[in-house]
Coordinates of C-alpha atoms and ligand atoms in Angstrom, one line a residue:
M1 CA -23.7 11.3 26.8
I2 CA -20.1 11.5 27.2
A3 CA -17.5 10.1 24.6
Q4 CA -14.2 11.9 25.9
P5 CA -11.0 10.3 24.9
K6 CA -8.0 10.2 27.1
A7 CA -6.6 13.1 25.2
S8 CA -7.2 15.4 22.1
H9 CA -4.2 13.8 20.1
F10 CA -2.2 10.4 19.8
V11 CA 1.5 11.3 19.1
N12 CA 4.5 9.0 19.4
G13 CA 2.5 6.1 20.5
D14 CA 0.7 7.7 23.0
W15 CA -2.2 10.3 24.2
M16 CA -1.1 13.7 24.3
E17 CA -2.6 16.9 25.7
D18 CA -1.8 20.4 25.0
T19 CA -4.4 22.8 26.6
A20 CA -3.2 25.7 25.1
G21 CA -4.7 24.9 21.8
E22 CA -7.7 26.5 20.8
A23 CA -11.0 24.6 22.5
L24 CA -12.7 22.2 20.4
E25 CA -16.2 20.9 21.5
V26 CA -17.2 17.9 19.9
L27 CA -21.1 17.7 19.3
Y28 CA -23.5 14.4 18.9
P29 CA -25.5 15.8 15.9
A30 CA -28.8 14.2 16.8
T31 CA -29.1 16.3 20.2
Q32 CA -26.1 18.7 19.6
E33 CA -25.2 17.7 23.0
V34 CA -21.5 18.3 24.0
I35 CA -19.8 14.7 24.0
A36 CA -16.0 15.6 24.6
R37 CA -14.0 18.8 24.6
L38 CA -10.5 18.7 23.0
H39 CA -8.0 21.1 21.8
C40 CA -6.5 21.7 18.4
A41 CA -3.1 20.8 18.0
T42 CA -0.5 23.5 18.7
P43 CA 2.9 23.9 16.9
G44 CA 4.3 21.7 19.4
V45 CA 2.0 18.9 19.2
I46 CA 2.5 19.1 15.1
E47 CA 6.4 19.2 15.6
A48 CA 6.3 16.2 18.0
A49 CA 4.0 14.1 15.5
I50 CA 6.0 15.0 12.6
A51 CA 9.3 14.1 14.3
G52 CA 8.1 11.2 16.0
A53 CA 6.7 10.0 12.3
V54 CA 10.1 10.7 11.1
A55 CA 12.0 8.6 13.6
A56 CA 9.6 5.7 13.3
Q57 CA 9.4 5.5 9.5
A58 CA 12.9 4.3 8.3
D59 CA 12.8 1.4 10.9
W60 CA 9.3 0.5 9.8
A61 CA 10.1 0.5 6.2
A62 CA 13.3 -1.8 6.4
R63 CA 11.1 -4.4 8.2
K64 CA 10.1 -7.5 6.3
P65 CA 6.8 -6.9 4.6
V66 CA 5.1 -9.9 6.4
E67 CA 6.2 -8.1 9.7
R68 CA 4.2 -5.0 8.8
A69 CA 1.3 -7.1 7.4
R70 CA 1.0 -8.8 10.8
V71 CA 0.7 -5.5 12.5
L72 CA -2.3 -4.3 10.2
R73 CA -4.0 -7.9 10.2
R74 CA -4.2 -7.7 14.0
A75 CA -5.4 -4.1 13.7
A76 CA -8.1 -5.4 11.6
D77 CA -9.0 -8.1 13.9
L78 CA -9.1 -5.9 16.7
I79 CA -11.3 -3.5 15.2
R80 CA -13.8 -6.4 14.3
A81 CA -13.6 -7.7 17.8
R82 CA -14.9 -4.3 19.0
G83 CA -17.2 -3.6 16.2
E84 CA -20.3 -2.7 18.4
D85 CA -18.3 -0.3 20.4
L86 CA -16.6 1.3 17.7
A87 CA -19.9 1.9 15.7
R88 CA -21.5 3.4 19.0
L89 CA -18.8 5.9 19.0
E90 CA -19.0 6.6 15.1
T91 CA -22.7 7.2 15.4
L92 CA -21.8 9.5 18.3
D93 CA -19.2 11.4 16.5
T94 CA -21.3 11.6 12.9
G95 CA -24.9 11.2 13.9
K96 CA -25.2 8.2 11.1
P97 CA -27.5 5.6 12.3
L98 CA -26.3 2.5 14.3
Q99 CA -28.0 0.4 11.1
E100 CA -25.1 2.4 9.0
T101 CA -22.1 2.4 11.2
R102 CA -22.4 -1.2 12.3
V103 CA -21.9 -2.5 8.8
A104 CA -20.2 0.7 6.7
D105 CA -18.1 2.4 8.5
W106 CA -15.5 0.5 10.7
P107 CA -16.1 -2.8 8.7
S108 CA -14.7 -1.1 5.5
G109 CA -11.7 0.5 7.5
A110 CA -10.9 -3.4 8.8
D111 CA -11.3 -4.7 5.1
S112 CA -9.1 -2.1 4.1
L113 CA -6.4 -2.9 6.9
E114 CA -6.6 -6.6 5.9
Y115 CA -6.6 -6.1 2.2
F116 CA -3.4 -4.1 2.3
A117 CA -1.8 -6.5 5.1
G118 CA -2.2 -9.4 2.3
L119 CA -1.0 -7.2 -0.5
A120 CA 2.2 -5.9 1.1
P121 CA 4.5 -9.3 0.9
T122 CA 3.3 -9.6 -2.4
L123 CA 4.9 -6.5 -4.0
T124 CA 7.8 -6.7 -6.0
G125 CA 10.0 -4.9 -8.5
E126 CA 10.9 -6.0 -11.8
T127 CA 14.2 -7.0 -13.5
I128 CA 15.0 -5.3 -17.0
P129 CA 17.7 -7.4 -19.2
L130 CA 20.4 -5.1 -21.1
G131 CA 21.9 -7.8 -23.1
G132 CA 24.6 -8.6 -20.3
D133 CA 24.2 -5.3 -18.0
F134 CA 20.7 -5.4 -16.3
A135 CA 18.3 -2.8 -14.4
Y136 CA 16.0 -3.7 -11.5
T137 CA 13.4 -1.6 -9.8
L138 CA 12.8 -1.1 -6.2
R139 CA 9.5 0.0 -4.7
E140 CA 10.1 2.4 -2.1
P141 CA 7.7 4.2 0.4
L142 CA 7.4 7.9 0.1
G143 CA 8.2 8.5 3.8
V144 CA 6.0 10.6 6.1
C145 CA 2.7 11.2 4.6
A146 CA 0.1 13.5 6.0
G147 CA -3.8 12.3 6.0
I148 CA -6.5 15.0 6.1
G149 CA -10.1 13.7 6.6
A150 CA -13.6 14.9 6.0
W151 CA -16.3 14.4 8.5
N152 CA -18.9 12.2 6.6
Y153 CA -16.7 8.9 6.9
P154 CA -14.1 9.7 9.5
S155 CA -12.9 6.3 10.4
Q156 CA -13.2 4.7 7.1
I157 CA -11.3 7.6 5.5
A158 CA -8.3 7.5 8.6
C159 CA -8.1 3.3 7.9
W160 CA -8.2 3.9 3.9
K161 CA -5.7 6.2 4.3
A162 CA -3.5 4.6 7.0
A163 CA -3.6 0.9 5.5
P164 CA -2.1 1.9 2.0
A165 CA 0.3 4.1 3.4
L166 CA 1.5 1.9 6.3
S167 CA 1.7 -1.2 4.3
T168 CA 4.1 0.0 1.9
G169 CA 6.6 1.4 4.7
N170 CA 5.3 4.8 5.3
A171 CA 4.5 6.4 8.2
M172 CA 1.4 9.1 8.7
V173 CA 0.6 12.2 10.4
F174 CA -3.5 12.2 10.2
K175 CA -5.7 15.1 10.9
P176 CA -9.4 14.1 11.2
S177 CA -12.2 16.9 10.5
E178 CA -12.5 19.0 13.6
M179 CA -16.2 18.2 13.6
T180 CA -15.5 14.3 14.0
P181 CA -12.3 13.7 15.6
L182 CA -13.2 10.6 17.7
G183 CA -12.5 7.9 15.4
A184 CA -9.1 8.3 14.1
L185 CA -7.9 8.3 17.7
Q186 CA -9.5 4.9 18.2
L187 CA -7.5 3.8 15.1
A188 CA -4.3 5.3 16.4
A189 CA -4.5 3.3 19.7
I190 CA -5.5 0.0 18.2
L191 CA -2.4 0.1 15.9
I192 CA -0.1 0.6 18.8
E193 CA -2.1 -2.4 20.4
A194 CA -1.5 -4.5 17.4
G195 CA 2.4 -3.9 17.3
A196 CA 3.0 -0.7 15.3
P197 CA 6.0 1.1 16.6
A198 CA 5.3 4.6 18.2
G199 CA 5.1 7.4 16.2
L200 CA 4.3 5.2 13.0
F201 CA 0.5 6.6 12.8
N202 CA -0.3 10.1 14.7
V203 CA -3.3 11.8 15.2
V204 CA -3.4 15.6 15.7
Q205 CA -6.5 17.6 16.0
G206 CA -7.4 21.0 14.4
R207 CA -9.0 23.1 11.9
G208 CA -7.8 24.0 8.4
P209 CA -4.6 25.8 9.5
V210 CA -3.4 22.4 11.2
G211 CA -3.7 20.5 8.2
A212 CA -2.0 23.4 6.1
A213 CA 0.8 23.1 8.6
L214 CA 1.0 19.5 7.7
A215 CA 0.8 20.2 3.8
T216 CA 3.6 22.7 3.9
D217 CA 5.9 20.9 6.1
P218 CA 9.1 20.0 4.1
R219 CA 9.1 16.5 5.9
I220 CA 5.9 15.7 4.7
A221 CA 6.4 13.6 1.4
K222 CA 2.7 13.2 0.4
V223 CA -0.5 14.6 1.2
S224 CA -3.7 12.5 1.0
L225 CA -7.1 14.9 1.5
T226 CA -10.9 13.9 1.5
G227 CA -12.6 17.1 1.4
S228 CA -14.3 19.6 -0.8
V229 CA -13.0 20.9 -4.3
P230 CA -12.0 24.5 -2.9
T231 CA -9.8 22.6 0.0
G232 CA -8.5 20.5 -2.6
A233 CA -7.4 23.2 -4.8
R234 CA -5.8 24.9 -1.7
V235 CA -3.9 22.0 -0.4
Y236 CA -2.7 20.7 -3.8
Q237 CA -1.5 24.2 -4.5
A238 CA 0.4 24.0 -0.9
A239 CA 1.7 20.7 -1.7
A240 CA 3.1 21.6 -5.2
A241 CA 5.5 24.0 -3.7
G242 CA 7.2 21.5 -1.9
M243 CA 6.9 18.9 -4.7
K244 CA 5.0 16.7 -2.8
H245 CA 2.6 13.7 -3.9
V246 CA -0.9 14.1 -3.8
T247 CA -4.0 11.9 -3.6
M248 CA -7.3 14.2 -3.6
E249 CA -10.8 12.9 -3.0
L250 CA -13.0 15.6 -3.5
G251 CA -16.6 16.4 -4.0
G252 CA -19.2 15.6 -7.0
K253 CA -22.7 15.8 -8.5
S254 CA -22.4 12.4 -10.2
P255 CA -25.0 11.1 -12.7
L256 CA -27.1 7.9 -12.0
I257 CA -28.6 7.0 -15.5
V258 CA -32.0 4.9 -15.5
F259 CA -33.1 3.6 -18.9
A260 CA -36.4 2.6 -19.6
D261 CA -35.5 -1.3 -19.8
A262 CA -33.9 -1.1 -16.2
D263 CA -35.2 -3.4 -13.3
L264 CA -36.9 0.0 -11.6
D265 CA -37.6 -1.5 -8.1
S266 CA -33.5 -1.9 -8.4
A267 CA -32.9 1.3 -10.1
V268 CA -35.2 3.2 -7.1
G269 CA -33.5 1.5 -4.4
A270 CA -30.1 2.5 -5.7
A271 CA -31.1 6.1 -6.2
M272 CA -32.4 6.1 -2.7
L273 CA -29.1 4.6 -1.3
G274 CA -27.1 7.0 -3.5
N275 CA -28.9 10.0 -2.4
F276 CA -30.3 8.9 1.5
Y277 CA -27.6 6.9 3.1
S278 CA -25.8 9.0 5.7
S279 CA -28.4 11.4 5.1
G280 CA -26.9 12.1 1.5
Q281 CA -23.5 13.2 3.1
I282 CA -21.6 10.9 0.7
C283 CA -19.1 12.3 -2.1
S284 CA -19.9 9.8 -4.6
N285 CA -23.7 10.3 -4.3
G286 CA -25.8 9.8 -7.9
T287 CA -27.4 13.4 -7.2
R288 CA -28.3 13.9 -10.7
V289 CA -30.8 10.9 -11.6
F290 CA -31.7 10.9 -15.3
V291 CA -34.6 8.7 -16.1
E292 CA -35.5 7.8 -19.6
K293 CA -38.9 9.6 -20.3
P294 CA -41.4 6.5 -20.7
V295 CA -40.5 5.6 -17.2
K296 CA -40.1 8.6 -15.5
E297 CA -43.6 9.0 -13.5
A298 CA -43.5 5.2 -12.8
F299 CA -40.1 6.1 -11.4
L300 CA -41.1 9.0 -9.3
A301 CA -44.3 6.9 -7.9
K302 CA -42.2 4.0 -6.7
L303 CA -39.3 6.4 -5.4
A304 CA -42.1 8.8 -3.3
E305 CA -43.9 5.8 -2.0
R306 CA -40.5 4.1 -0.5
T307 CA -38.9 7.3 0.9
G308 CA -42.3 8.1 2.7
R309 CA -41.5 5.0 4.5
I310 CA -37.7 6.0 5.7
I311 CA -37.7 5.6 9.4
A312 CA -35.6 8.9 10.8
G313 CA -35.1 9.2 14.2
D314 CA -32.7 8.7 17.2
P315 CA -29.5 7.6 15.5
L316 CA -28.8 5.0 18.6
D317 CA -32.2 3.2 18.0
E318 CA -31.7 0.2 15.9
A319 CA -35.0 0.9 14.1
T320 CA -33.5 4.1 12.5
Q321 CA -32.7 4.6 9.0
F322 CA -31.8 8.1 8.7
G323 CA -30.1 10.5 10.8
P324 CA -29.5 14.2 11.2
L325 CA -26.9 16.1 9.5
I326 CA -23.4 16.8 10.9
S327 CA -23.9 20.7 11.9
A328 CA -26.1 23.2 12.0
A329 CA -24.0 25.2 9.1
Q330 CA -24.5 22.1 7.0
H331 CA -28.1 22.0 7.8
E332 CA -28.6 25.7 6.9
K333 CA -26.5 25.1 3.4
V334 CA -28.8 22.0 2.7
M335 CA -32.1 24.1 3.4
G336 CA -30.8 26.7 1.3
Y337 CA -30.6 24.4 -1.7
I338 CA -34.0 23.3 -1.3
A339 CA -35.4 26.8 -1.1
R340 CA -33.4 27.5 -4.3
A341 CA -34.7 24.7 -6.1
K342 CA -38.0 25.6 -5.4
A343 CA -37.7 29.1 -6.4
E344 CA -36.0 27.9 -9.6
G345 CA -39.0 25.9 -10.6
A346 CA -38.1 22.4 -9.8
R347 CA -41.1 20.0 -8.7
L348 CA -41.2 18.9 -5.1
V349 CA -41.9 15.3 -5.2
C350 CA -41.6 14.4 -1.6
G351 CA -39.7 16.0 1.5
G352 CA -38.8 19.7 1.1
A353 CA -38.5 20.5 4.9
A354 CA -36.5 20.3 8.0
G355 CA -37.2 17.3 9.5
N356 CA -39.2 16.7 12.9
A357 CA -36.6 14.1 14.7
G358 CA -34.2 16.9 16.1
P359 CA -32.7 20.2 15.1
L360 CA -30.3 19.2 12.4
F361 CA -32.7 16.6 10.3
V362 CA -34.0 17.4 6.7
Q363 CA -36.5 15.3 5.3
P364 CA -35.4 13.0 2.3
T365 CA -36.3 15.1 -0.3
V366 CA -36.9 14.7 -4.1
F367 CA -37.2 17.0 -7.0
A368 CA -38.3 16.2 -10.5
D369 CA -38.6 18.3 -13.7
V370 CA -34.8 19.5 -12.8
T371 CA -33.2 21.0 -15.7
D372 CA -29.1 20.9 -16.2
A373 CA -28.9 24.9 -15.5
M374 CA -30.7 24.8 -12.1
T375 CA -28.5 25.3 -9.0
L376 CA -29.6 22.0 -8.0
A377 CA -28.2 20.2 -11.1
R378 CA -24.9 21.7 -10.6
E379 CA -23.7 21.9 -7.3
E380 CA -22.9 19.7 -4.6
V381 CA -25.6 20.0 -1.7
F382 CA -24.3 17.0 0.4
G383 CA -27.5 16.4 2.0
P384 CA -30.4 14.1 1.5
V385 CA -31.9 15.9 -1.7
M386 CA -32.1 14.1 -4.9
A387 CA -32.8 15.7 -8.4
V388 CA -34.4 14.1 -11.1
L389 CA -33.8 14.6 -14.7
E390 CA -35.7 13.5 -18.0
F391 CA -33.9 12.3 -20.9
E392 CA -34.6 10.8 -24.3
T393 CA -31.8 9.5 -25.9
E394 CA -28.5 7.7 -25.0
S395 CA -26.1 10.5 -26.6
E396 CA -28.1 12.9 -25.1
V397 CA -27.7 11.8 -21.6
I398 CA -24.1 10.8 -21.9
A399 CA -23.5 14.7 -23.0
R400 CA -25.6 15.7 -20.1
A401 CA -24.1 13.4 -17.9
N402 CA -20.8 15.0 -18.6
G403 CA -21.7 18.5 -18.6
T404 CA -20.0 19.1 -15.3
D405 CA -16.6 19.9 -13.9
F406 CA -16.8 17.3 -11.4
G407 CA -15.9 13.3 -12.5
L408 CA -16.1 11.5 -9.3
A409 CA -18.4 8.8 -10.1
A410 CA -21.4 7.5 -12.3
G411 CA -23.9 4.7 -12.4
V412 CA -26.1 3.1 -15.3
F413 CA -29.2 1.0 -15.0
T414 CA -30.1 -1.1 -18.0
G415 CA -31.4 -4.5 -18.9
D416 CA -29.2 -4.3 -22.1
L417 CA -25.7 -5.1 -20.5
A418 CA -23.9 -4.1 -23.9
R419 CA -25.5 -0.6 -23.4
G420 CA -24.4 -0.4 -20.0
H421 CA -20.9 -1.0 -21.1
R422 CA -21.2 1.4 -23.9
V423 CA -22.4 4.3 -22.0
V424 CA -20.1 3.4 -18.9
A425 CA -17.5 3.8 -21.0
Q426 CA -18.3 7.3 -22.3
L427 CA -18.7 8.9 -19.0
Q428 CA -16.3 10.8 -17.3
A429 CA -16.0 9.5 -13.9
G430 CA -13.4 7.8 -12.1
T431 CA -15.7 5.3 -10.3
T432 CA -18.6 3.8 -12.3
W433 CA -21.1 0.9 -11.7
I434 CA -23.2 -1.0 -14.0
N435 CA -26.8 -2.2 -12.5
A436 CA -25.5 -1.2 -8.7
Y437 CA -24.3 2.1 -7.0
N438 CA -22.0 3.3 -4.4
L439 CA -20.6 0.1 -3.4
T440 CA -16.9 0.6 -2.7
P441 CA -15.2 -2.7 -2.0
V442 CA -11.6 -2.5 -1.1
E443 CA -10.8 -4.8 -3.8
M444 CA -12.0 -1.9 -6.4
P445 CA -10.0 1.2 -7.2
F446 CA -11.8 4.3 -5.9
G447 CA -11.1 7.7 -7.0
A448 CA -11.9 10.5 -9.4
V449 CA -11.2 12.5 -12.9
K450 CA -11.7 16.2 -13.6
A451 CA -12.3 18.6 -10.6
S452 CA -13.3 15.7 -8.3
G453 CA -9.3 14.8 -7.7
L454 CA -6.7 12.4 -8.7
G455 CA -5.0 9.6 -7.4
R456 CA -6.6 6.3 -6.2
E457 CA -7.7 5.0 -2.8
N458 CA -8.0 1.2 -2.3
S459 CA -7.1 -1.7 -4.6
R460 CA -3.7 -2.4 -6.0
A461 CA -3.8 0.7 -7.7
A462 CA -3.5 2.7 -4.2
V463 CA 0.0 1.3 -4.0
E464 CA 1.1 3.4 -6.9
H465 CA 0.3 6.5 -4.8
Y466 CA 2.1 5.4 -1.6
T467 CA 5.4 4.2 -3.1
Q468 CA 8.0 5.6 -5.7
L469 CA 10.1 3.7 -7.9
K470 CA 13.7 3.3 -7.6
A471 CA 15.8 2.2 -10.9
V472 CA 18.9 0.4 -10.6
Y473 CA 21.4 -0.1 -13.5
V474 CA 23.8 -2.7 -12.9
G475 CA 27.1 -2.6 -15.1
M476 CA 28.2 -6.2 -15.6
G477 CA 31.6 -5.2 -17.4
P478 CA 34.2 -2.7 -17.9
V479 CA 33.1 1.0 -18.4
D480 CA 33.3 1.8 -22.1
S481 CA 34.6 5.6 -22.0
P482 CA 35.5 7.8 -25.1
Y483 CA 37.9 9.7 -22.7
Ligands
NDP1 P1 -13.5 20.6 3.9 O1 -12.8 20.4 2.4 O2 -14.1 21.5 4.3 O3 -12.2 19.8 4.5 C1 -11.5 18.8 4.4 C2 -10.6 18.6 5.6 O4 -9.5 19.7 5.0 C3 -10.9 18.9 6.9 O5 -10.0 18.4 7.7 C4 -10.4 20.6 7.0 O6 -10.2 20.7 8.4 C5 -9.2 20.5 6.1 N1 -8.9 21.9 5.6 C6 -9.5 22.7 5.4 N2 -8.9 23.8 4.7 C7 -7.5 23.4 4.8 C8 -6.3 23.8 4.4 N3 -6.2 25.2 3.7 N4 -5.5 23.0 4.5 C9 -5.3 21.9 4.9 N5 -6.4 21.0 5.4 C10 -7.8 22.0 5.5 O7 -14.5 19.1 3.7 P2 -15.8 18.5 4.5 O8 -14.8 18.2 5.8 O9 -16.5 19.9 4.6 O10 -15.9 17.4 4.0 C11 -17.3 17.5 2.6 C12 -16.2 17.5 1.5 O11 -15.6 16.3 1.4 C13 -17.5 17.1 0.2 O12 -17.2 18.2 -0.8 C14 -17.6 15.9 -0.1 O13 -17.6 15.5 -1.4 C15 -16.0 15.4 0.1 N6 -15.6 14.2 0.1 C16 -15.4 13.5 -0.8 C17 -14.8 12.1 -0.7 C18 -14.4 11.2 -1.6 O14 -13.6 10.3 -1.2 N7 -13.9 11.8 -2.8 C19 -15.4 11.5 0.6 C20 -16.1 12.1 1.5 C21 -16.2 13.6 1.3 P3 -11.6 21.3 9.0 O15 -11.5 20.2 10.1 O16 -11.3 22.6 9.6 O17 -12.8 21.1 8.3

């Protein structure tokens, strides 16, 4: 299988290659076949991308919002028209089943482009009466933004960052994870086809140092990172030195709380979605499933039965529901967490071994009798490993749910809606669900509190993070001066 792009980078409106950059092999995770050979960006490529973005940004920002909107809207239409090809490419890049990439990845990206296209022309400032004099505000773009992506939702992440940035008049240089470099290149080409000016959205490939070069360049006004907490801390620090804006979408260990009065089948389904979709490689997963004592065994029985029916296999097979992990390193890490959970005394309910559909598969795994002190309840695994914990009272579970430095997401299942709202109000998380889990429509803000990050993606809230306010005071009379 080959998914070789025309070149490694997309800079200044065109494909760009520089074979002097470190070689980068792109593997299809299901078979570990090499599907593309790229090169990391050299300093020359990074310079061309930033300079191109700087050159494109001012003119783009000066265009009417409806003109900018039209470009993004066309890009959304092109993505939808090519949905099947893009889904296949995403499956090759990530190893996620076609069943997922057809409905989740690019479709969510297209929604984002469409949403921010619609929003851009509605953004206005305000006027502030001052008794004769007055002031008004202008919402201005930040300039050139850097986007740095993780490997789990590479194309969605590229769109979620590009859409609010571009719609509000910014330009962007985007660095995908070196493990999943292919989707963002397609977005760059599609934006040009949709009428974006050359240089507006550039993609440069590489590892951490390429991201670091972007985060420290004085011409970059903002860094939006999706990645792990340790990387987030490093990038935030680098950005702080230049007083740059940041959005940080980082890791989590989110609680999903199931009360005894919940619709148990829905709660089981949500826990499975929130632990096994994308083979568990989702930042907002509800990986600590707290189940109220009276229904715990019934919950586990349903969960084990349904988990046993998950179809793992070739991600390109339409029947497959569950794919491999992204890399050998991730596989080793996840298997290490499983071994540790066993060693620390968690009860294995199902799974718990490497999968047999290919080298990078891990069985969907459920551990019960997990305690708050166990490693499995404290560290992000980023794989298909669910921890089920038992609780007895509402106040107890709220305290335990909040007993982590992470604060990305949380969910509550209950038949008592008053309790649902009461509990969610006390959970320390940026994104929460009542009787649902992991749904992230573009209309709703997505983001974190505590160590899981800051800033918000999606919704009107994202506009705050890609624009800055200019205040304009207008004097209407002579200046009253004591001098
Ligand atoms: P990493 O933190 O390893 O990497 C994220 C990105 O940052 C990669 O593109 C990486 O490059 C780059 N990078 C690494 N070091 C630096 C540096 N010093 N300066 C600038 N950029 C750098 O995360 P993963 O790719 O392993 O993704 C998994 C993590 O992402 C998990 O913790 C997960 O929770 C989180 N995540 C969060 C989401 C959210 O929205 N909150 C969504 C999805 C994932 P390289 O290509 O070398 O890795």
